[in-house]
Amino acid sequence: MRTKIVAGNWKMNLSVQEGVQLVNELKTALTNEKNLPAVVVAPPYLHIDSVVNELKATSIKTAAQDCSANKNGAFTGEVSAAMLQTTGASYVIIGHSERRTYFKESNGLLLEKIKQALANKLTPIFCIGEVLAEREAGIHFGVIEKQLQEVVFTLTSDEFKNIVIAYEPVWAIGTGKTASPEQAQEIHAFIRTLIGKKYDNALAQATSILYGGSCNAQNAPTLFAQPDVDGGLIGGASLKVNDFVQIIKSF
Ligand code: PGA
C-alpha cells in the first residue's frame, strides 16, 4: 500500500513564533486521532529547527520548501540538503511552480536538487503541472510527461522509489480554482501509467502522487476519494489549523 500524505506548504508566511504555535496546535488537534495519513509541514528554512523540535515526540514530519543543487561551498544565501538533514527534516519540496516561475528553475537544475536530496536521505516531493494556456491548448499531458522525463525519469528505479510526486496544475495554485476530482484523477492515473511504462507496475503502484492547488476542507474529501490521488500538498489552507486538520481527516 502506498503512503497517503497530507503536506502543508507554508511558503513565505508566519514568524518563527507563529510557526511553532501552529504546529503546537496541530499536534494537540491530532493527538488520539487514529488512521491518519502521514502529515508533513513545510515551513521556511528559518523555522525548521524550532518546528522539528516542537514535533519531536509526534509522527508529524518536517519538509523544507527547497534545497540547493550544490553540495556545499561559496553559494551565498543557499541551504544544502546536507544541512537540512542535520536539522531532522525528512522531506524537501522540489520544483514548486513558484520556484520554476519566479526563480527560473529549469528541469536540469531540479534534477541536481533531487540528487542532493536523495544523497542526504531526504524524500523529495517533486512538483509538476501545466499552466492554464497549456491546458487550454490541450498539451497538458505532454507538458507533464516532459517534466517527468527530464527530471525523475532519469533516476534508477532504486532512486525513484524514494520520490513523491505532487501534481499541481499551476492555474489552480492560490487561485481558488481547484481541478475537479475527475481532472485530478485523469492526470494522476496518467502519471502512474507513465511510471509503470518507465519502470514497472509495482513501482507505479507504490508511488504516492499528491494533488495540490486550492485544496481545502470542502473539496479534499472528493479529491482524496479518487483512486490515484494519494493525498495533498496544501498551501493557503495549511496556515489555518482547523482547515488543515479537516483536510488531514478527509481520508
Ligand atoms: P494553494 O497552494 O493550496 O494555496 O493553492 C498549493 C501549493 O502551492 O502547494
mmCIF file of N, CA, C and O in Angstrom, residues 6-10 18-33 36-43 51 54-55 58-62 237-249:
data_model
loop_
_atom_site.group_PDB
_atom_site.id
_atom_site.type_symbol
_atom_site.label_atom_id
_atom_site.label_comp_id
_atom_site.label_asym_id
_atom_site.label_seq_id
_atom_site.Cartn_x
_atom_site.Cartn_y
_atom_site.Cartn_z
ATOM 1 N N VAL A 6 -0.512 14.074 3.623
ATOM 2 C CA VAL A 6 -1.030 15.445 3.519
ATOM 3 C C VAL A 6 0.087 16.364 4.001
ATOM 4 O O VAL A 6 0.551 16.258 5.143
ATOM 5 N N ALA A 7 0.560 17.222 3.104
ATOM 6 C CA ALA A 7 1.692 18.100 3.408
ATOM 7 C C ALA A 7 1.243 19.553 3.303
ATOM 8 O O ALA A 7 0.540 19.926 2.363
ATOM 9 N N GLY A 8 1.648 20.356 4.264
ATOM 10 C CA GLY A 8 1.299 21.781 4.268
ATOM 11 C C GLY A 8 2.505 22.613 3.864
ATOM 12 O O GLY A 8 3.559 22.525 4.493
ATOM 13 N N ASN A 9 2.353 23.376 2.791
ATOM 14 C CA ASN A 9 3.427 24.253 2.314
ATOM 15 C C ASN A 9 3.125 25.672 2.781
ATOM 16 O O ASN A 9 2.228 26.328 2.255
ATOM 17 N N TRP A 10 3.892 26.115 3.769
ATOM 18 C CA TRP A 10 3.621 27.444 4.349
ATOM 19 C C TRP A 10 4.090 28.575 3.451
ATOM 20 O O TRP A 10 3.759 29.736 3.702
ATOM 21 N N GLU A 18 5.038 32.217 15.336
ATOM 22 C CA GLU A 18 3.716 31.810 14.819
ATOM 23 C C GLU A 18 3.754 30.383 14.266
ATOM 24 O O GLU A 18 2.800 29.618 14.407
ATOM 25 N N GLY A 19 4.867 30.039 13.648
ATOM 26 C CA GLY A 19 5.016 28.692 13.104
ATOM 27 C C GLY A 19 5.025 27.648 14.207
ATOM 28 O O GLY A 19 4.376 26.593 14.095
ATOM 29 N N VAL A 20 5.757 27.934 15.272
ATOM 30 C CA VAL A 20 5.824 26.994 16.404
ATOM 31 C C VAL A 20 4.436 26.854 17.029
ATOM 32 O O VAL A 20 3.990 25.753 17.364
ATOM 33 N N GLN A 21 3.733 27.966 17.131
ATOM 34 C CA GLN A 21 2.375 27.919 17.693
ATOM 35 C C GLN A 21 1.451 27.072 16.814
ATOM 36 O O GLN A 21 0.664 26.262 17.311
ATOM 37 N N LEU A 22 1.586 27.251 15.509
ATOM 38 C CA LEU A 22 0.743 26.481 14.579
ATOM 39 C C LEU A 22 0.991 24.976 14.729
ATOM 40 O O LEU A 22 0.041 24.183 14.810
ATOM 41 N N VAL A 23 2.254 24.562 14.790
ATOM 42 C CA VAL A 23 2.498 23.114 14.917
ATOM 43 C C VAL A 23 2.133 22.597 16.298
ATOM 44 O O VAL A 23 1.723 21.442 16.442
ATOM 45 N N ASN A 24 2.222 23.488 17.274
ATOM 46 C CA ASN A 24 1.793 23.088 18.612
ATOM 47 C C ASN A 24 0.294 22.799 18.608
ATOM 48 O O ASN A 24 -0.168 21.774 19.127
ATOM 49 N N GLU A 25 -0.468 23.679 17.972
ATOM 50 C CA GLU A 25 -1.925 23.466 17.878
ATOM 51 C C GLU A 25 -2.238 22.236 17.035
ATOM 52 O O GLU A 25 -3.168 21.488 17.334
ATOM 53 N N LEU A 26 -1.448 22.044 15.997
ATOM 54 C CA LEU A 26 -1.665 20.901 15.115
ATOM 55 C C LEU A 26 -1.455 19.595 15.876
ATOM 56 O O LEU A 26 -2.268 18.667 15.803
ATOM 57 N N LYS A 27 -0.381 19.534 16.619
ATOM 58 C CA LYS A 27 -0.100 18.270 17.319
ATOM 59 C C LYS A 27 -1.170 18.019 18.387
ATOM 60 O O LYS A 27 -1.601 16.886 18.577
ATOM 61 N N THR A 28 -1.647 19.060 19.031
ATOM 62 C CA THR A 28 -2.714 18.885 20.024
ATOM 63 C C THR A 28 -3.976 18.369 19.338
ATOM 64 O O THR A 28 -4.620 17.431 19.801
ATOM 65 N N ALA A 29 -4.310 18.972 18.198
ATOM 66 C CA ALA A 29 -5.541 18.588 17.496
ATOM 67 C C ALA A 29 -5.474 17.147 16.974
ATOM 68 O O ALA A 29 -6.518 16.493 16.835
ATOM 69 N N LEU A 30 -4.276 16.658 16.708
ATOM 70 C CA LEU A 30 -4.157 15.310 16.122
ATOM 71 C C LEU A 30 -3.875 14.227 17.170
ATOM 72 O O LEU A 30 -3.872 13.045 16.842
ATOM 73 N N THR A 31 -3.671 14.643 18.422
ATOM 74 C CA THR A 31 -3.434 13.642 19.469
ATOM 75 C C THR A 31 -4.665 12.754 19.544
ATOM 76 O O THR A 31 -5.795 13.238 19.496
ATOM 77 N N ASN A 32 -4.429 11.489 19.670
ATOM 78 C CA ASN A 32 -5.513 10.483 19.793
ATOM 79 C C ASN A 32 -6.287 10.231 18.510
ATOM 80 O O ASN A 32 -7.228 9.454 18.511
ATOM 81 N N GLU A 33 -5.925 10.906 17.420
ATOM 82 C CA GLU A 33 -6.579 10.597 16.138
ATOM 83 C C GLU A 33 -5.953 9.325 15.579
ATOM 84 O O GLU A 33 -4.747 9.158 15.629
ATOM 85 N N LEU A 36 -4.608 8.154 10.507
ATOM 86 C CA LEU A 36 -4.329 9.380 9.754
ATOM 87 C C LEU A 36 -3.324 9.096 8.642
ATOM 88 O O LEU A 36 -2.510 8.176 8.750
ATOM 89 N N PRO A 37 -3.349 9.913 7.577
ATOM 90 C CA PRO A 37 -2.270 9.827 6.594
ATOM 91 C C PRO A 37 -0.979 10.342 7.234
ATOM 92 O O PRO A 37 -1.017 10.895 8.345
ATOM 93 N N ALA A 38 0.151 10.195 6.553
ATOM 94 C CA ALA A 38 1.385 10.833 7.020
ATOM 95 C C ALA A 38 1.172 12.346 6.927
ATOM 96 O O ALA A 38 0.650 12.841 5.919
ATOM 97 N N VAL A 39 1.514 13.053 7.982
ATOM 98 C CA VAL A 39 1.324 14.510 8.000
ATOM 99 C C VAL A 39 2.696 15.177 7.953
ATOM 100 O O VAL A 39 3.618 14.794 8.680
ATOM 101 N N VAL A 40 2.814 16.171 7.071
ATOM 102 C CA VAL A 40 4.097 16.854 6.851
ATOM 103 C C VAL A 40 3.836 18.362 6.856
ATOM 104 O O VAL A 40 2.828 18.813 6.298
ATOM 105 N N VAL A 41 4.731 19.116 7.479
ATOM 106 C CA VAL A 41 4.649 20.577 7.351
ATOM 107 C C VAL A 41 5.944 21.086 6.714
ATOM 108 O O VAL A 41 7.027 20.581 7.007
ATOM 109 N N ALA A 42 5.801 22.066 5.839
ATOM 110 C CA ALA A 42 6.971 22.627 5.143
ATOM 111 C C ALA A 42 7.079 24.116 5.454
ATOM 112 O O ALA A 42 6.557 24.963 4.728
ATOM 113 N N PRO A 43 7.756 24.445 6.561
ATOM 114 C CA PRO A 43 7.950 25.861 6.914
ATOM 115 C C PRO A 43 9.146 26.429 6.143
ATOM 116 O O PRO A 43 9.893 25.682 5.518
ATOM 117 N N VAL A 51 10.580 23.984 14.517
ATOM 118 C CA VAL A 51 9.406 23.154 14.196
ATOM 119 C C VAL A 51 9.715 21.675 14.453
ATOM 120 O O VAL A 51 8.929 20.961 15.080
ATOM 121 N N GLU A 54 9.642 21.080 18.109
ATOM 122 C CA GLU A 54 8.267 21.084 18.647
ATOM 123 C C GLU A 54 7.546 19.774 18.312
ATOM 124 O O GLU A 54 6.670 19.325 19.049
ATOM 125 N N LEU A 55 7.927 19.156 17.196
ATOM 126 C CA LEU A 55 7.215 17.954 16.727
ATOM 127 C C LEU A 55 7.919 16.661 17.107
ATOM 128 O O LEU A 55 7.489 15.585 16.686
ATOM 129 N N THR A 58 6.158 13.443 18.125
ATOM 130 C CA THR A 58 4.976 13.117 17.306
ATOM 131 C C THR A 58 5.404 12.414 16.017
ATOM 132 O O THR A 58 6.590 12.310 15.728
ATOM 133 N N SER A 59 4.414 11.991 15.245
ATOM 134 C CA SER A 59 4.754 11.364 13.950
ATOM 135 C C SER A 59 4.703 12.390 12.815
ATOM 136 O O SER A 59 4.886 12.048 11.653
ATOM 137 N N ILE A 60 4.428 13.641 13.136
ATOM 138 C CA ILE A 60 4.380 14.681 12.099
ATOM 139 C C ILE A 60 5.803 14.986 11.630
ATOM 140 O O ILE A 60 6.704 15.176 12.449
ATOM 141 N N LYS A 61 5.988 15.014 10.312
ATOM 142 C CA LYS A 61 7.321 15.207 9.751
ATOM 143 C C LYS A 61 7.469 16.631 9.199
ATOM 144 O O LYS A 61 6.473 17.293 8.890
ATOM 145 N N THR A 62 8.722 17.022 9.035
ATOM 146 C CA THR A 62 9.011 18.371 8.541
ATOM 147 C C THR A 62 9.691 18.292 7.172
ATOM 148 O O THR A 62 10.519 17.419 6.938
ATOM 149 N N ALA A 237 -4.522 26.792 2.892
ATOM 150 C CA ALA A 237 -5.335 26.157 3.947
ATOM 151 C C ALA A 237 -4.478 25.494 5.021
ATOM 152 O O ALA A 237 -4.986 25.161 6.093
ATOM 153 N N SER A 238 -3.170 25.326 4.765
ATOM 154 C CA SER A 238 -2.329 24.693 5.794
ATOM 155 C C SER A 238 -1.913 25.695 6.867
ATOM 156 O O SER A 238 -1.323 25.329 7.879
ATOM 157 N N LEU A 239 -2.224 26.981 6.636
ATOM 158 C CA LEU A 239 -1.873 28.010 7.626
ATOM 159 C C LEU A 239 -2.958 28.169 8.688
ATOM 160 O O LEU A 239 -2.776 28.880 9.667
ATOM 161 N N LYS A 240 -4.109 27.522 8.443
ATOM 162 C CA LYS A 240 -5.194 27.602 9.423
ATOM 163 C C LYS A 240 -5.377 26.214 10.011
ATOM 164 O O LYS A 240 -5.742 25.278 9.293
ATOM 165 N N VAL A 241 -5.098 26.100 11.300
ATOM 166 C CA VAL A 241 -5.016 24.762 11.882
ATOM 167 C C VAL A 241 -6.311 23.968 11.702
ATOM 168 O O VAL A 241 -6.272 22.778 11.351
ATOM 169 N N ASN A 242 -7.454 24.608 11.891
ATOM 170 C CA ASN A 242 -8.720 23.857 11.789
ATOM 171 C C ASN A 242 -8.939 23.335 10.378
ATOM 172 O O ASN A 242 -9.363 22.196 10.189
ATOM 173 N N ASP A 243 -8.631 24.157 9.381
ATOM 174 C CA ASP A 243 -8.794 23.728 7.982
ATOM 175 C C ASP A 243 -7.831 22.591 7.663
ATOM 176 O O ASP A 243 -8.205 21.594 7.045
ATOM 177 N N PHE A 244 -6.587 22.753 8.109
ATOM 178 C CA PHE A 244 -5.579 21.736 7.791
ATOM 179 C C PHE A 244 -5.952 20.403 8.455
ATOM 180 O O PHE A 244 -5.864 19.347 7.823
ATOM 181 N N VAL A 245 -6.411 20.483 9.688
ATOM 182 C CA VAL A 245 -6.808 19.249 10.396
ATOM 183 C C VAL A 245 -7.976 18.587 9.677
ATOM 184 O O VAL A 245 -7.999 17.364 9.490
ATOM 185 N N GLN A 246 -8.917 19.386 9.226
ATOM 186 C CA GLN A 246 -10.069 18.806 8.490
ATOM 187 C C GLN A 246 -9.610 18.120 7.211
ATOM 188 O O GLN A 246 -10.116 17.075 6.851
ATOM 189 N N ILE A 247 -8.661 18.759 6.536
ATOM 190 C CA ILE A 247 -8.122 18.150 5.294
ATOM 191 C C ILE A 247 -7.433 16.828 5.623
ATOM 192 O O ILE A 247 -7.639 15.817 4.950
ATOM 193 N N ILE A 248 -6.633 16.834 6.695
ATOM 194 C CA ILE A 248 -5.912 15.612 7.106
ATOM 195 C C ILE A 248 -6.909 14.487 7.392
ATOM 196 O O ILE A 248 -6.695 13.334 7.049
ATOM 197 N N LYS A 249 -8.036 14.873 8.008
ATOM 198 C CA LYS A 249 -9.033 13.860 8.392
ATOM 199 C C LYS A 249 -9.974 13.496 7.241
ATOM 200 O O LYS A 249 -10.932 12.743 7.430
#
